[in-house]
PDB file of C-alpha atoms in Angstrom:
ATOM      1  CA  MET M   1    -136.150 168.550  43.662  1.00 37.00           C
ATOM      2  CA  ASN M   2    -136.039 169.764  47.192  1.00 41.00           C
ATOM      3  CA  PRO M   3    -134.486 167.680  49.966  1.00 42.00           C
ATOM      4  CA  ARG M   4    -136.479 164.545  50.653  1.00 45.00           C
ATOM      5  CA  GLY M   5    -139.039 165.576  48.036  1.00 45.00           C
ATOM      6  CA  LEU M   6    -140.402 168.341  50.254  1.00 45.00           C
ATOM      7  CA  THR M   7    -141.917 171.568  48.980  1.00 46.00           C
ATOM      8  CA  PRO M   8    -142.031 174.795  50.986  1.00 47.00           C
ATOM      9  CA  THR M   9    -145.439 175.557  52.430  1.00 48.00           C
ATOM     10  CA  ARG M  10    -146.717 179.079  52.106  1.00 48.00           C
ATOM     11  CA  ASN M  11    -148.404 179.672  55.414  1.00 46.00           C
ATOM     12  CA  ALA M  12    -146.860 183.009  56.410  1.00 45.00           C
ATOM     13  CA  ARG M  13    -150.293 184.657  56.641  1.00 51.00           C
ATOM     14  CA  ARG M  14    -151.730 182.104  59.062  1.00 56.00           C
ATOM     15  CA  LEU M  15    -150.235 180.908  62.288  1.00 59.00           C
ATOM     16  CA  THR M  16    -149.160 177.303  62.506  1.00 60.00           C
ATOM     17  CA  GLU M  17    -150.812 175.584  65.418  1.00 64.00           C
ATOM     18  CA  PRO M  18    -148.552 173.554  67.728  1.00 59.00           C
ATOM     19  CA  ARG M  19    -150.257 170.290  66.692  1.00 61.00           C
ATOM     20  CA  GLN M  20    -149.240 170.988  63.081  1.00 67.00           C
ATOM     21  CA  MET M  21    -145.518 171.251  63.793  1.00 71.00           C
ATOM     22  CA  PRO M  22    -143.315 168.341  62.670  1.00 75.00           C
ATOM     23  CA  ILE M  23    -142.299 167.547  66.258  1.00 77.00           C
ATOM     24  CA  ALA M  24    -145.950 167.137  67.280  1.00 78.00           C
ATOM     25  CA  ARG M  25    -146.563 164.759  64.363  1.00 76.00           C
ATOM     26  CA  ALA M  26    -143.367 162.839  65.110  1.00 77.00           C
ATOM     27  CA  LEU M  27    -144.308 162.367  68.759  1.00 77.00           C
ATOM     28  CA  GLU M  28    -147.937 161.516  68.015  1.00 77.00           C
ATOM     29  CA  ARG M  29    -147.154 158.922  65.322  1.00 77.00           C
ATOM     30  CA  ASN M  30    -143.787 157.749  66.720  1.00 77.00           C
ATOM     31  CA  VAL M  31    -142.125 158.311  63.331  1.00 79.00           C
ATOM     32  CA  ALA M  32    -139.746 160.914  61.925  1.00 83.00           C
ATOM     33  CA  ALA M  33    -141.435 163.893  60.282  1.00 80.00           C
ATOM     34  CA  GLY M  34    -140.137 166.728  58.175  1.00 82.00           C
ATOM     35  CA  GLU M  35    -141.078 169.544  55.903  1.00 84.00           C
ATOM     36  CA  LEU M  36    -139.878 172.727  54.323  1.00 86.00           C
ATOM     37  CA  VAL M  37    -141.569 175.792  55.739  1.00 83.00           C
ATOM     38  CA  GLU M  38    -141.483 179.308  54.397  1.00 86.00           C
ATOM     39  CA  ILE M  39    -141.199 181.737  57.284  1.00 83.00           C
ATOM     40  CA  GLU M  40    -141.407 185.485  57.584  1.00 83.00           C
ATOM     41  CA  PRO M  41    -138.921 186.760  60.155  1.00 81.00           C
ATOM     42  CA  PHE M  42    -140.267 189.012  62.919  1.00 83.00           C
ATOM     43  CA  ASP M  43    -137.956 191.837  61.865  1.00 86.00           C
ATOM     44  CA  GLY M  44    -139.705 192.063  58.475  1.00 82.00           C
ATOM     45  CA  SER M  45    -136.664 190.899  56.510  1.00 87.00           C
ATOM     46  CA  GLU M  46    -136.913 188.628  53.464  1.00 89.00           C
ATOM     47  CA  ARG M  47    -138.808 185.367  53.848  1.00 88.00           C
ATOM     48  CA  ARG M  48    -136.674 182.298  54.419  1.00 91.00           C
ATOM     49  CA  VAL M  49    -137.185 178.597  53.718  1.00 90.00           C
ATOM     50  CA  VAL M  50    -136.397 176.372  56.678  1.00 89.00           C
ATOM     51  CA  SER M  51    -136.067 172.594  56.673  1.00 89.00           C
ATOM     52  CA  ILE M  52    -137.515 171.169  59.867  1.00 87.00           C
ATOM     53  CA  MET M  53    -136.826 167.522  60.680  1.00 88.00           C
ATOM     54  CA  SER M  54    -138.202 165.928  63.839  1.00 87.00           C
ATOM     55  CA  ALA M  55    -137.937 162.478  65.353  1.00 88.00           C
ATOM     56  CA  PRO M  56    -139.207 160.845  68.512  1.00 87.00           C
ATOM     57  CA  VAL M  57    -136.843 159.510  71.149  1.00 89.00           C
ATOM     58  CA  THR M  58    -138.138 156.271  72.632  1.00 87.00           C
ATOM     59  CA  GLY M  59    -137.145 154.310  75.687  1.00 89.00           C
ATOM     60  CA  ARG M  60    -136.255 150.627  75.676  1.00 92.00           C
ATOM     61  CA  ASP M  61    -139.926 149.876  76.179  1.00 91.00           C
ATOM     62  CA  GLY M  62    -140.793 151.671  72.918  1.00 85.00           C
ATOM     63  CA  ILE M  63    -142.635 154.478  74.683  1.00 87.00           C
ATOM     64  CA  VAL M  64    -141.876 157.992  73.459  1.00 85.00           C
ATOM     65  CA  GLN M  65    -139.733 159.820  76.013  1.00 87.00           C
ATOM     66  CA  GLY M  66    -139.072 163.015  74.070  1.00 86.00           C
ATOM     67  CA  GLY M  67    -138.101 164.317  70.701  1.00 86.00           C
ATOM     68  CA  VAL M  68    -135.374 165.884  68.622  1.00 87.00           C
ATOM     69  CA  VAL M  69    -135.801 168.776  66.193  1.00 87.00           C
ATOM     70  CA  VAL M  70    -133.268 169.982  63.624  1.00 88.00           C
ATOM     71  CA  GLN M  71    -133.881 173.181  61.705  1.00 88.00           C
ATOM     72  CA  MET M  72    -131.753 174.479  58.865  1.00 93.00           C
ATOM     73  CA  ASP M  73    -132.114 177.552  56.651  1.00 93.00           C
ATOM     74  CA  VAL M  74    -132.165 176.185  53.091  1.00 94.00           C
ATOM     75  CA  THR M  75    -133.317 179.363  51.327  1.00 94.00           C
ATOM     76  CA  GLU M  76    -130.311 179.624  49.009  1.00 95.00           C
ATOM     77  CA  ARG M  77    -130.493 175.967  48.031  1.00 95.00           C
ATOM     78  CA  VAL M  78    -134.226 176.216  47.251  1.00 94.00           C
ATOM     79  CA  GLN M  79    -133.599 179.350  45.168  1.00 95.00           C
ATOM     80  CA  MET M  80    -130.765 177.640  43.259  1.00 96.00           C
ATOM     81  CA  GLU M  81    -132.947 174.594  42.577  1.00 95.00           C
ATOM     82  CA  GLN M  82    -135.702 176.862  41.251  1.00 95.00           C
ATOM     83  CA  ALA M  83    -133.215 178.700  39.014  1.00 97.00           C
ATOM     84  CA  LEU M  84    -131.911 175.363  37.718  1.00 96.00           C
ATOM     85  CA  ARG M  85    -135.458 174.172  36.907  1.00 95.00           C
ATOM     86  CA  GLU M  86    -136.169 177.430  35.069  1.00 97.00           C
ATOM     87  CA  SER M  87    -132.907 177.156  33.118  1.00 97.00           C
ATOM     88  CA  GLU M  88    -133.658 173.557  32.165  1.00 94.00           C
ATOM     89  CA  ASP M  89    -137.170 174.539  31.054  1.00 95.00           C
ATOM     90  CA  LYS M  90    -135.724 177.273  28.813  1.00 96.00           C
ATOM     91  CA  PHE M  91    -133.177 174.862  27.343  1.00 94.00           C
ATOM     92  CA  ARG M  92    -135.864 172.278  26.570  1.00 92.00           C
ATOM     93  CA  THR M  93    -138.177 174.883  25.057  1.00 94.00           C
ATOM     94  CA  ILE M  94    -135.453 176.187  22.755  1.00 95.00           C
ATOM     95  CA  SER M  95    -134.014 172.798  21.809  1.00 94.00           C
ATOM     96  CA  ASP M  96    -137.428 171.261  21.157  1.00 92.00           C
ATOM     97  CA  ASN M  97    -138.373 174.095  18.805  1.00 93.00           C
ATOM     98  CA  ILE M  98    -135.297 174.283  16.584  1.00 94.00           C
ATOM     99  CA  PRO M  99    -135.657 172.709  13.128  1.00 93.00           C
ATOM    100  CA  GLN M 100    -132.589 170.473  13.626  1.00 93.00           C
ATOM    101  CA  ILE M 101    -132.277 167.104  15.281  1.00 90.00           C
ATOM    102  CA  ALA M 102    -130.230 167.429  18.466  1.00 91.00           C
ATOM    103  CA  TRP M 103    -128.984 164.957  21.045  1.00 87.00           C
ATOM    104  CA  MET M 104    -126.493 164.692  23.894  1.00 87.00           C
ATOM    105  CA  ALA M 105    -124.166 161.829  24.721  1.00 86.00           C
ATOM    106  CA  ASP M 106    -121.526 161.227  27.362  1.00 86.00           C
ATOM    107  CA  ALA M 107    -117.867 160.505  26.605  1.00 84.00           C
ATOM    108  CA  GLU M 108    -118.569 156.760  26.330  1.00 82.00           C
ATOM    109  CA  GLY M 109    -121.164 157.340  23.619  1.00 81.00           C
ATOM    110  CA  LYS M 110    -124.242 156.765  25.771  1.00 84.00           C
ATOM    111  CA  VAL M 111    -127.014 159.024  24.518  1.00 85.00           C
ATOM    112  CA  LEU M 112    -128.510 160.932  27.444  1.00 85.00           C
ATOM    113  CA  TRP M 113    -131.027 163.187  25.709  1.00 87.00           C
ATOM    114  CA  TYR M 114    -132.783 163.864  22.394  1.00 89.00           C
ATOM    115  CA  ASN M 115    -134.792 166.888  21.361  1.00 92.00           C
ATOM    116  CA  GLN M 116    -138.418 166.574  20.273  1.00 91.00           C
ATOM    117  CA  ARG M 117    -137.452 166.868  16.592  1.00 92.00           C
ATOM    118  CA  TRP M 118    -135.510 163.577  16.912  1.00 89.00           C
ATOM    119  CA  TYR M 119    -138.574 161.796  18.335  1.00 89.00           C
ATOM    120  CA  ASP M 120    -140.785 163.282  15.603  1.00 91.00           C
ATOM    121  CA  TYR M 121    -138.339 162.162  12.879  1.00 90.00           C
ATOM    122  CA  THR M 122    -137.773 158.634  14.188  1.00 87.00           C
ATOM    123  CA  GLY M 123    -141.294 157.984  15.428  1.00 89.00           C
ATOM    124  CA  ARG M 124    -139.876 156.726  18.706  1.00 85.00           C
ATOM    125  CA  ARG M 125    -141.249 157.712  22.097  1.00 83.00           C
ATOM    126  CA  PRO M 126    -139.246 159.212  24.942  1.00 80.00           C
ATOM    127  CA  PRO M 127    -138.030 156.526  27.369  1.00 76.00           C
ATOM    128  CA  PRO M 128    -139.469 156.356  30.879  1.00 74.00           C
ATOM    129  CA  GLU M 129    -137.885 158.685  33.430  1.00 75.00           C
ATOM    130  CA  GLY M 130    -134.729 157.196  34.901  1.00 67.00           C
ATOM    131  CA  SER M 131    -134.227 154.597  32.163  1.00 70.00           C
ATOM    132  CA  ARG M 132    -130.735 153.668  30.995  1.00 69.00           C
ATOM    133  CA  ALA M 133    -128.951 155.616  28.288  1.00 72.00           C
ATOM    134  CA  GLU M 134    -128.805 154.124  24.798  1.00 79.00           C
ATOM    135  CA  ASP M 135    -125.540 153.238  23.126  1.00 80.00           C
ATOM    136  CA  LEU M 136    -124.783 155.568  20.228  1.00 77.00           C
ATOM    137  CA  SER M 137    -123.756 152.623  18.041  1.00 78.00           C
ATOM    138  CA  ALA M 138    -127.215 151.057  18.368  1.00 77.00           C
ATOM    139  CA  LEU M 139    -128.737 154.175  16.825  1.00 78.00           C
ATOM    140  CA  THR M 140    -126.435 154.294  13.814  1.00 83.00           C
ATOM    141  CA  HIS M 141    -127.160 152.482  10.558  1.00 86.00           C
ATOM    142  CA  PRO M 142    -124.953 149.355  10.355  1.00 89.00           C
ATOM    143  CA  GLU M 143    -123.270 150.586   7.156  1.00 92.00           C
ATOM    144  CA  ASP M 144    -122.371 153.909   8.811  1.00 90.00           C
ATOM    145  CA  ARG M 145    -121.550 152.589  12.291  1.00 87.00           C
ATOM    146  CA  THR M 146    -117.766 152.173  11.942  1.00 89.00           C
ATOM    147  CA  ALA M 147    -117.207 155.595  10.372  1.00 91.00           C
ATOM    148  CA  ALA M 148    -119.568 157.314  12.823  1.00 86.00           C
ATOM    149  CA  LEU M 149    -117.943 155.715  15.855  1.00 84.00           C
ATOM    150  CA  ASP M 150    -114.463 156.559  14.543  1.00 88.00           C
ATOM    151  CA  LYS M 151    -115.524 160.204  14.185  1.00 87.00           C
ATOM    152  CA  TRP M 152    -117.029 160.104  17.674  1.00 83.00           C
ATOM    153  CA  LYS M 153    -113.810 158.744  19.198  1.00 85.00           C
ATOM    154  CA  GLN M 154    -111.753 161.286  17.272  1.00 88.00           C
ATOM    155  CA  SER M 155    -113.882 164.159  18.564  1.00 86.00           C
ATOM    156  CA  MET M 156    -113.556 162.910  22.123  1.00 83.00           C
TER     157      MET M 156
END
């Protein structure tokens, strides 16, 4: 995901009015504002993605006195994130369509991922996003647990 959950806006064909800029929103609402903006440089070179963060500066009385704007070219990072998403999508497509059951676990034996074939075979549902990894031993039949865990430790 992009920084702070922001997505580049594609407004290169229309001009952004001053009231739409993050600094204007920050000053008007007295809160920090930010967004990713896709820009087209005046020299006609490749479009860039710029992160614009703005914040009001208030006096001791709480009245807005001015503002601060930070802009950073994040084009390469946005492109890398897109490439990573595409790579992950390809991996999931391939792994969910193979006829074998596949899963991934970390070195401690916590299962981090299963392919769709595993869910189809077991009848279980995928856990909610961000849930904790399952312990490999909990997924192994009690009669096979010792041998399976020994093999796991040996392979590690």
